[in-house]
CSV table of C-alpha atoms and ligand atoms in Angstrom, one decimal:
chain,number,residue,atom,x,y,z
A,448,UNK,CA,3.5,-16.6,-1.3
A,449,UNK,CA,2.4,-17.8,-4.9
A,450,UNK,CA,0.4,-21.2,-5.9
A,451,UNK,CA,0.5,-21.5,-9.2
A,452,UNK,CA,-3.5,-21.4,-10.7
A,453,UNK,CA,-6.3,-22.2,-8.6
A,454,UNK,CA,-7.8,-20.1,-6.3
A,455,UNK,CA,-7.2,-20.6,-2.3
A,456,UNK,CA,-9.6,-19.8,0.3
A,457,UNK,CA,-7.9,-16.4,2.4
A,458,UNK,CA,-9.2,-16.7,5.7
A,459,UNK,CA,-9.7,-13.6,7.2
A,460,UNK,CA,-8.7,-13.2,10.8
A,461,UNK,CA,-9.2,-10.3,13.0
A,462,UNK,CA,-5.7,-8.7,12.5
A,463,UNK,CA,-4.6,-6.6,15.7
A,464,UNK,CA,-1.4,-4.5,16.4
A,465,UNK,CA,-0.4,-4.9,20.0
A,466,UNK,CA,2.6,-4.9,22.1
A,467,UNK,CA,3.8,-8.7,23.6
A,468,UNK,CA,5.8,-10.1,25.7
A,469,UNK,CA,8.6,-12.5,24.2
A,470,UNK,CA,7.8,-15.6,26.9
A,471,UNK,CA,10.6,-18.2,26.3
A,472,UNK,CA,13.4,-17.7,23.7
A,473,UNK,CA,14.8,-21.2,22.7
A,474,UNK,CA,17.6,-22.3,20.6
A,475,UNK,CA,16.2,-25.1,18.5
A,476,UNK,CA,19.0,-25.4,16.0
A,477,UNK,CA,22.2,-23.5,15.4
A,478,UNK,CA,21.3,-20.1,14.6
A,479,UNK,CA,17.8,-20.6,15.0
A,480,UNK,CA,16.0,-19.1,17.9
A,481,UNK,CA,12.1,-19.5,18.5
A,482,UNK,CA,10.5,-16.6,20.5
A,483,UNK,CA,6.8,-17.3,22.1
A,484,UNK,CA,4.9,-14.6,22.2
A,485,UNK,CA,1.9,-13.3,24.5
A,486,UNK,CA,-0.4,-10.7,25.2
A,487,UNK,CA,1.2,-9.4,28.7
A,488,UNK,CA,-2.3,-9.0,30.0
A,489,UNK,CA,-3.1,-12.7,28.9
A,490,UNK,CA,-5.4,-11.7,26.6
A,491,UNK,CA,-6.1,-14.4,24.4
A,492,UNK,CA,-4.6,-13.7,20.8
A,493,UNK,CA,-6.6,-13.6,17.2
A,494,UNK,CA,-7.4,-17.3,15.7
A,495,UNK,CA,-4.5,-18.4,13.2
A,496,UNK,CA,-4.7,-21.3,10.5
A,497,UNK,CA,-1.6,-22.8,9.2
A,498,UNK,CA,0.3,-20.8,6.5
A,499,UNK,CA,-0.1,-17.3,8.5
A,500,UNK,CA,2.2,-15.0,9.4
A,501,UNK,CA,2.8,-11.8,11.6
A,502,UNK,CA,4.8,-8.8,11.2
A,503,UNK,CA,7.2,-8.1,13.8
A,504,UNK,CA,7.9,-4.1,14.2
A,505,UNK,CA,11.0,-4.0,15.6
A,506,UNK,CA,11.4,-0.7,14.7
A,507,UNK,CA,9.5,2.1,12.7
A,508,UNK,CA,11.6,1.2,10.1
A,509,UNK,CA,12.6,-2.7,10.8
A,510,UNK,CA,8.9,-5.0,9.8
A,511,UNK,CA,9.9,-8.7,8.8
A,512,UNK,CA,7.1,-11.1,8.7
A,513,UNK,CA,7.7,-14.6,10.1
A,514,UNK,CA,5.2,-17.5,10.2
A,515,UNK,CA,3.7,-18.6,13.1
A,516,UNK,CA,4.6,-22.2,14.0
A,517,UNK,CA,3.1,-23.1,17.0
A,518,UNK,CA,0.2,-25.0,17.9
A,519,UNK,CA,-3.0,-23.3,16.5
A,520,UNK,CA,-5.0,-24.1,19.9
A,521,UNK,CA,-3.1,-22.6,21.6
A,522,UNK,CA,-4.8,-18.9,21.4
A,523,UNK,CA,-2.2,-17.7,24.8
A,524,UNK,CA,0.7,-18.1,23.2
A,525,UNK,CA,2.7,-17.5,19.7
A,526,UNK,CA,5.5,-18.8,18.1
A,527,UNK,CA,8.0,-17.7,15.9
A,528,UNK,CA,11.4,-19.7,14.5
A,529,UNK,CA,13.9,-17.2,13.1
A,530,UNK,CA,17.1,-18.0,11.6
A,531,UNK,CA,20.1,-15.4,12.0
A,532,UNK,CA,20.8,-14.4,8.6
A,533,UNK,CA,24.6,-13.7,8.0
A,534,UNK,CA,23.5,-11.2,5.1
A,535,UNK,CA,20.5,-9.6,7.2
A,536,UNK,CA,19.3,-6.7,6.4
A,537,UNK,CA,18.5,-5.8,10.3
A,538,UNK,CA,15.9,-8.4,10.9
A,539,UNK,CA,16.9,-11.7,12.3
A,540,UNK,CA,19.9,-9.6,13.9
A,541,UNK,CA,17.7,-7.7,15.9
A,542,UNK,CA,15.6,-10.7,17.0
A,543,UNK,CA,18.8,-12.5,18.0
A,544,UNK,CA,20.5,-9.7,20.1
A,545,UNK,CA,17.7,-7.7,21.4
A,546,UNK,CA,14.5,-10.2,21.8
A,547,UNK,CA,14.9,-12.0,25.2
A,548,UNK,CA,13.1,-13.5,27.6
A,549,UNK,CA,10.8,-10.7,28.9
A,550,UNK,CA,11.3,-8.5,26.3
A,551,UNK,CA,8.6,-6.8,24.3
A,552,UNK,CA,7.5,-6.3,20.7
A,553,UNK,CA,5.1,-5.2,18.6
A,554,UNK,CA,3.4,-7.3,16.2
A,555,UNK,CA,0.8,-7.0,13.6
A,556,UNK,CA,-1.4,-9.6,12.3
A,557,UNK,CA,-2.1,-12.6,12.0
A,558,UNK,CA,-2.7,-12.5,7.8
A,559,UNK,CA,-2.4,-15.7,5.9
A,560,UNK,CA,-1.3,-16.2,2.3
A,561,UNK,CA,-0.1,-19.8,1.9
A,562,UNK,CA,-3.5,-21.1,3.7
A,563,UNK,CA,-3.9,-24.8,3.6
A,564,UNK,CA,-6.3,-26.4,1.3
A,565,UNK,CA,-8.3,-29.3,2.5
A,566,UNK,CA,-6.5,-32.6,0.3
A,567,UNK,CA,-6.9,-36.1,1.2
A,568,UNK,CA,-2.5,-36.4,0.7
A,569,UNK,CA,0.3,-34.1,0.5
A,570,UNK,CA,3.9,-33.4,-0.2
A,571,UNK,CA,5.7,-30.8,1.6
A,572,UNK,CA,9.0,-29.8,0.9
A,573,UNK,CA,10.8,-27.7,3.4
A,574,UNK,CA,14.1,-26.2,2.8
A,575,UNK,CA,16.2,-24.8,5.9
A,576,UNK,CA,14.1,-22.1,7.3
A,577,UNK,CA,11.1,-23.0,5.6
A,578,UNK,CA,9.9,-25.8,7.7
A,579,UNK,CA,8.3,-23.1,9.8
A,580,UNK,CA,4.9,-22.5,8.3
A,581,UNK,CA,5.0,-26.4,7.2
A,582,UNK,CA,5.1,-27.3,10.8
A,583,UNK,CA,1.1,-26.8,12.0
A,584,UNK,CA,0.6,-27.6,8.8
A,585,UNK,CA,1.8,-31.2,9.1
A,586,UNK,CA,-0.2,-31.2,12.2
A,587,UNK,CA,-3.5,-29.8,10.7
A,588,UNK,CA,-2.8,-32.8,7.7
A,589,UNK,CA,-2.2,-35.5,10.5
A,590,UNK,CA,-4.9,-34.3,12.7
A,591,UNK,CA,-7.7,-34.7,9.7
A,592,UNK,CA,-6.3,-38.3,9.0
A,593,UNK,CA,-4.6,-37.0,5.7
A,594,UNK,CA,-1.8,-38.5,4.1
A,595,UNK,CA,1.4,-37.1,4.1
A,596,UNK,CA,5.1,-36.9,3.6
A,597,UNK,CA,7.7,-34.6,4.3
A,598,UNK,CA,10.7,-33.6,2.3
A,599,UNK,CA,13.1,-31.6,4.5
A,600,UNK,CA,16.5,-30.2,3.3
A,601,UNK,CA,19.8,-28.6,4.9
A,602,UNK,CA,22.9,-27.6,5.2
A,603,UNK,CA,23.5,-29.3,8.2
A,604,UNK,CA,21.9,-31.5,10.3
A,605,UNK,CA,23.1,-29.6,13.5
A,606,UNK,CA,21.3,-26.1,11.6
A,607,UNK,CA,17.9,-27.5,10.8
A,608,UNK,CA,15.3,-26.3,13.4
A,609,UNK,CA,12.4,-29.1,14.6
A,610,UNK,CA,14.0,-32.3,13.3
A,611,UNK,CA,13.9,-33.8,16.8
A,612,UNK,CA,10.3,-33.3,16.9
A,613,UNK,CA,9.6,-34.3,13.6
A,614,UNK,CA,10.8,-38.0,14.7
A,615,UNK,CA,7.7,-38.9,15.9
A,616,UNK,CA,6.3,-39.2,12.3
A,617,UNK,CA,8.7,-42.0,11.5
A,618,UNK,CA,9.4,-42.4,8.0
A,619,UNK,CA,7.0,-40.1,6.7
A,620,UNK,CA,9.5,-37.3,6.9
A,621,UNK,CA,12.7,-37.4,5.2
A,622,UNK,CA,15.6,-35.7,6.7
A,623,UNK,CA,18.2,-35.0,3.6
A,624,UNK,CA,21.6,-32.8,5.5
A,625,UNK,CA,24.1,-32.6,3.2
A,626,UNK,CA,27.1,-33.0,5.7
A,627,UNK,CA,25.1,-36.4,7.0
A,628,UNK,CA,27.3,-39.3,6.1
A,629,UNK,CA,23.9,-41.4,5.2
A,630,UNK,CA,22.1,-38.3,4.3
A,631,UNK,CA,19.3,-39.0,2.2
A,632,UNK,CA,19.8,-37.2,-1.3
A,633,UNK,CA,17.5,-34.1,-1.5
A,634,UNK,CA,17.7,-33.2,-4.9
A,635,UNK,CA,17.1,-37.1,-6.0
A,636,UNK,CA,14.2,-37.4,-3.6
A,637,UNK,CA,12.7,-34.6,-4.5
A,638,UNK,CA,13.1,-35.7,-8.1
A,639,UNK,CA,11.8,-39.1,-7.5
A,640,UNK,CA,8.8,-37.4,-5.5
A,641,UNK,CA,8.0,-34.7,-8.0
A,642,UNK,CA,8.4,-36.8,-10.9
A,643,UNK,CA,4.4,-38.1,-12.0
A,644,UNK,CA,1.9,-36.0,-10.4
A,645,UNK,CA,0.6,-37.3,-7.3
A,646,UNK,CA,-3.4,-38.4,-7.2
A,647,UNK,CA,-5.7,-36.3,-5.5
A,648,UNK,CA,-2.1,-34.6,-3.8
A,649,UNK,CA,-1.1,-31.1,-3.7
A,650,UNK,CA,2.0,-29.9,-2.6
A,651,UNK,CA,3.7,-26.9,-0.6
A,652,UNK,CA,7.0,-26.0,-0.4
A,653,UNK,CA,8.8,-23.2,1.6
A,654,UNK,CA,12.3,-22.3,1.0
A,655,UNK,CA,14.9,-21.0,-1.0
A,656,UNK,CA,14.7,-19.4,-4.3
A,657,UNK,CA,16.7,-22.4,-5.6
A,658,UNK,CA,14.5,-24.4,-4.0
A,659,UNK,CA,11.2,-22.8,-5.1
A,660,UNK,CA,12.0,-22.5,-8.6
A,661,UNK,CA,13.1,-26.5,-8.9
A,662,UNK,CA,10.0,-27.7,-7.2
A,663,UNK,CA,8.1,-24.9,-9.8
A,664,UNK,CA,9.4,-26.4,-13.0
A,665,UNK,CA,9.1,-30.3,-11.8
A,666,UNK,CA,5.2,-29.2,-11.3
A,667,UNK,CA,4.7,-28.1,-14.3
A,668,UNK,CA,3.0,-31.5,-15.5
A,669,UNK,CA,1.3,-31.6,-12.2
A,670,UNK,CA,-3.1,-30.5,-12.1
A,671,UNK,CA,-3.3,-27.0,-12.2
A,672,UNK,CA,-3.3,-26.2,-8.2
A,673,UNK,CA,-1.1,-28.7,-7.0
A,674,UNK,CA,1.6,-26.5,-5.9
A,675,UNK,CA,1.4,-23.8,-3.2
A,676,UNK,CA,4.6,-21.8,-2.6
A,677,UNK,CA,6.1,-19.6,0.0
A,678,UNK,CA,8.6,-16.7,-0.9
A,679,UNK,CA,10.5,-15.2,1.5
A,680,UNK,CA,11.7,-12.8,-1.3
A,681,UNK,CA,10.7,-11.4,-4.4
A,682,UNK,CA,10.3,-13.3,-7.7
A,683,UNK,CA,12.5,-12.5,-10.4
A,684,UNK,CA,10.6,-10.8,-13.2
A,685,UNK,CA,10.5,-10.0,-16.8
A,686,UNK,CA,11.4,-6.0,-18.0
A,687,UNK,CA,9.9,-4.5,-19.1
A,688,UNK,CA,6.2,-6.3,-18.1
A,689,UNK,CA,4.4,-6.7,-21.7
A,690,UNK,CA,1.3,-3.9,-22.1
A,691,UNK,CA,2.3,-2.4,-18.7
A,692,UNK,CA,1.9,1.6,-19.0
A,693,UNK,CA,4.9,3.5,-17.7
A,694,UNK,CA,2.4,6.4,-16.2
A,695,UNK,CA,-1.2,5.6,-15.0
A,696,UNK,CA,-3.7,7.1,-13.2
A,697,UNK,CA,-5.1,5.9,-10.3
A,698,UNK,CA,-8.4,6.7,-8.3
A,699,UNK,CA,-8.6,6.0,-4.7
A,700,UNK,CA,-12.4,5.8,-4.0
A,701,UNK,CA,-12.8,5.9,-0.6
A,702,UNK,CA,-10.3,8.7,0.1
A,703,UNK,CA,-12.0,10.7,-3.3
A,704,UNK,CA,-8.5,11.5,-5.1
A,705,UNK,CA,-6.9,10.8,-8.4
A,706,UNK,CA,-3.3,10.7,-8.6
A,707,UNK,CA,-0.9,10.6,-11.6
A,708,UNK,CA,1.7,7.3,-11.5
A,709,UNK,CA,5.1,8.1,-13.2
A,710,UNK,CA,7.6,5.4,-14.0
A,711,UNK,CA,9.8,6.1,-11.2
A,712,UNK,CA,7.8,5.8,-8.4
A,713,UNK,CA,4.6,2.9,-7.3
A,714,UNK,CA,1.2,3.0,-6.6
A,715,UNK,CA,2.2,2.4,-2.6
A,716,UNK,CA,4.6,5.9,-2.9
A,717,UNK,CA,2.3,7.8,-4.6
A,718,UNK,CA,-0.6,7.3,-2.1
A,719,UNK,CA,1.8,7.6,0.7
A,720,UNK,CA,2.7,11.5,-0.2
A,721,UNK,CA,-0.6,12.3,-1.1
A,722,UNK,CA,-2.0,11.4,2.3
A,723,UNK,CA,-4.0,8.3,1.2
A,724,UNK,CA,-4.6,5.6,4.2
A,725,UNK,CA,-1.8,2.5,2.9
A,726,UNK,CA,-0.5,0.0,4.9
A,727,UNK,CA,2.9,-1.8,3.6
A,728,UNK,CA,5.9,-3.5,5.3
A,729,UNK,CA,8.0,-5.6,3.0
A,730,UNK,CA,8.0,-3.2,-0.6
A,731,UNK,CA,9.0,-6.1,-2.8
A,732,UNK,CA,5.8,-7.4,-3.4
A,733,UNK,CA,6.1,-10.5,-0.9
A,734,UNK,CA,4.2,-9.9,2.4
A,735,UNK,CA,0.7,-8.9,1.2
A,736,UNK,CA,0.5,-6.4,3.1
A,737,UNK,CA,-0.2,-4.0,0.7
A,738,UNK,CA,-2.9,-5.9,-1.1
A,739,UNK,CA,-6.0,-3.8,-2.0
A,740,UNK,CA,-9.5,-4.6,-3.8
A,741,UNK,CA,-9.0,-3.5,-7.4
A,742,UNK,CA,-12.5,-1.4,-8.3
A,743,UNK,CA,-11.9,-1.4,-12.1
A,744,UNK,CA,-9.0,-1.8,-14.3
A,745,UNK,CA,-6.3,-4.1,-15.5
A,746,UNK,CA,-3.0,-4.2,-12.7
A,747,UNK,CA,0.5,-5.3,-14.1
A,748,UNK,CA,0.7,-7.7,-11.4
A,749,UNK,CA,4.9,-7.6,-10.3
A,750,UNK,CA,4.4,-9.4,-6.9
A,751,UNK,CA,5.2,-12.8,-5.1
A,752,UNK,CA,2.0,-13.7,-3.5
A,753,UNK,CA,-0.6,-14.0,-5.5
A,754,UNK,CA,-0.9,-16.9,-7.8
A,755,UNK,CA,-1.3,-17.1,-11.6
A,756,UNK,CA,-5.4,-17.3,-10.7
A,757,UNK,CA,-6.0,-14.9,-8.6
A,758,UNK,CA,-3.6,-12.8,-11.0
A,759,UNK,CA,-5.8,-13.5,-13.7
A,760,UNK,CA,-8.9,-12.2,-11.1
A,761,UNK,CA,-7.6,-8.7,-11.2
A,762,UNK,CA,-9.5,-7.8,-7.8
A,763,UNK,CA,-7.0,-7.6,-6.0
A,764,UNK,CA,-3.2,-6.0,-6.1
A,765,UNK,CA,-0.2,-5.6,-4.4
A,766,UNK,CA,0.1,-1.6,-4.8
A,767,UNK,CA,3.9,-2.0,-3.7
A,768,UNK,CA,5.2,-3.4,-7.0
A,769,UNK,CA,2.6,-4.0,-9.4
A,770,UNK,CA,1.5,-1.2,-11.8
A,771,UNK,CA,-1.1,-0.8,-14.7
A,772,UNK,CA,-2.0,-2.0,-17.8
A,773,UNK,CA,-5.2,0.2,-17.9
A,774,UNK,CA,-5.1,4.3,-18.1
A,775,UNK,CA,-6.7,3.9,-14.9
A,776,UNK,CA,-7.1,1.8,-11.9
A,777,UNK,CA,-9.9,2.4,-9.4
A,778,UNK,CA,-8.6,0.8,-6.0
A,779,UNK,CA,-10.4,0.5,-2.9
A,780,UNK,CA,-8.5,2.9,-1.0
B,1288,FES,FE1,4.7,-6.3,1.2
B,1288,FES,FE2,3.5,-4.8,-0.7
B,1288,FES,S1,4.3,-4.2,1.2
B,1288,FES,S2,3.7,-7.0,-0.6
């Protein structure tokens, strides 16, 4: 996830790893399935906020990270909306053909990086799949008496998960399908909404790259912090990164080694062969899983979640992608 400037407030959550039980499997929308998810034991699960997501190991190899859109209450159960990908990689394929009813997987999490920011108004703009994480979102903003609206664009009517349920808000969402014969332009409402910058508003948007980039650019003249963005995959980015250093040295304190960083290979890789404690999933600089407390240097930050502020920070890095700008980094690993 990236908000452009300001700062947000990362809650931390007790993260766990355990195996659950899928519950219910439930076709909301074609080629969307949700999966609810609970400990077997009925152990209650961690505390979640809207905007986090788990990892689902479906494999050793196979980790996707999908947001949780359920009810945050609700610490029995989990839920997960995943659309079947025709280009998957694996992912959304295996959740489609091998997650059913009674079936079980391991997660990891809950970790939040697209946390909501207490706002008396908002704009959320969801395209396709990324209504998911807007979803307790739009109830946490209802629930504290904010005001809100909801953009929502798809292909189809037919393929766009939770627009039954989204009804009950009346007017304040607007569905925009592009095969509805009095579809709602999405591109001219989005437009129209993005155009001045709201008061006291910020927005978040969750969808394609398309998508992410549009609502970007319109923001531009919006307060610094207005927007909050979700990537589900990496942001393009410049090349060569201005002042990065090709090789770098980098000092993991806790584990008492130095290691040498050569162009062909990242901080994540490096640790990983020398037997340094890391923990990664996505390797494109878009989960956060990866994210470490920078001790002392400058990073090249390469990644898609953290935003220009907490860039400009330098505390923190995504050892996956990003690199170095100093001769050396101390990180906290
Ligand atoms: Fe996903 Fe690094 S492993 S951001």
């Amino acid at each position: 996830m990236t908000a452009t400037e300001t700062a947000r407030a990362r809650p931390a959550y007790r993260e766990v790893e355990v195996d659950v039980e899928v519950r219910r499997r439930q076709e909301v929308s074609d080629g969307v399935v949700t999966l609810t998810l609970a400990d077997p034991t009925g152990a209650d699960l961690p505390e979640w906020a809207p905007g986090a997501h788990i990892d689902l190991l479906m494999t050793p190899s196979l980790v996707r990270q999908y947001s949780l859109c359920g009810d945050t209450a609700n610490r029995a159960e989990w839920q997960v909306g995943v659309l079947l990908d025709p280009n998957s990689r694996g992912g959304s394929q295996f959740v489609h053909d091998k997650l059913h009813e009674g079936s079980t997987v391991r997660i990891r999490g809950p970790r939040n990086h697209f946390p909501l920011v207490g706002s008396p108004r908002y704009l959320f703009i969801a395209g396709g799949i990324g209504i998911t994480p807007l979803i307790p979102m739009i109830a946490a903003a209802e629930a504290a008496g904010a005001q809100w609206r909801l953009l929502y664009g798809g292909r189809t009517r037919s393929s766009m998960a939770f627009v039954d349920s989204l009804q009950r808000y009346g007017d304040r969402v607007t569905v925009c399908a592009r095969d509805a014969q009095d579809g709602a332009n999405f591109r001219a409402n989005l437009s129209s909404a993005l155009a001045d910058p709201g008061e006291n508003t910020l927005v978040y948007c969750c969808g394609p790259e398309g998508l992410l980039t549009a609502v970007e650019d319109a923001c531009k003249t919006w307060p610094p912090g207005s927007l909050h963005i979700e990537r589900f995959s990496a942001k393009a980015i410049e090349e060569p990164s201005p002042g990065a250093l090709e090789t770098f040295e980098v000092e993991c304190q806790r584990s008492g080694v130095t290691l040498t960083v050569p162009p062909d290979k990242s901080i994540y890789q490096v640790c990983e062969e020398a037997g340094v404690d890391v923990l990664g999933s996505c390797m494109e600089g878009v989960c956060g899983t990866c994210e470490c407390d920078v001790l002392d240097g400058e990073p090249d930050h390469r990644d898609s979640v953290l935003n220009d502020a907490e860039k400009a920070r330098n505390d923190v890095m995504m050892t996956c992608v990003s690199r170095s700008r100093s001769e050396r980094l101390v990180l906290d690993l």
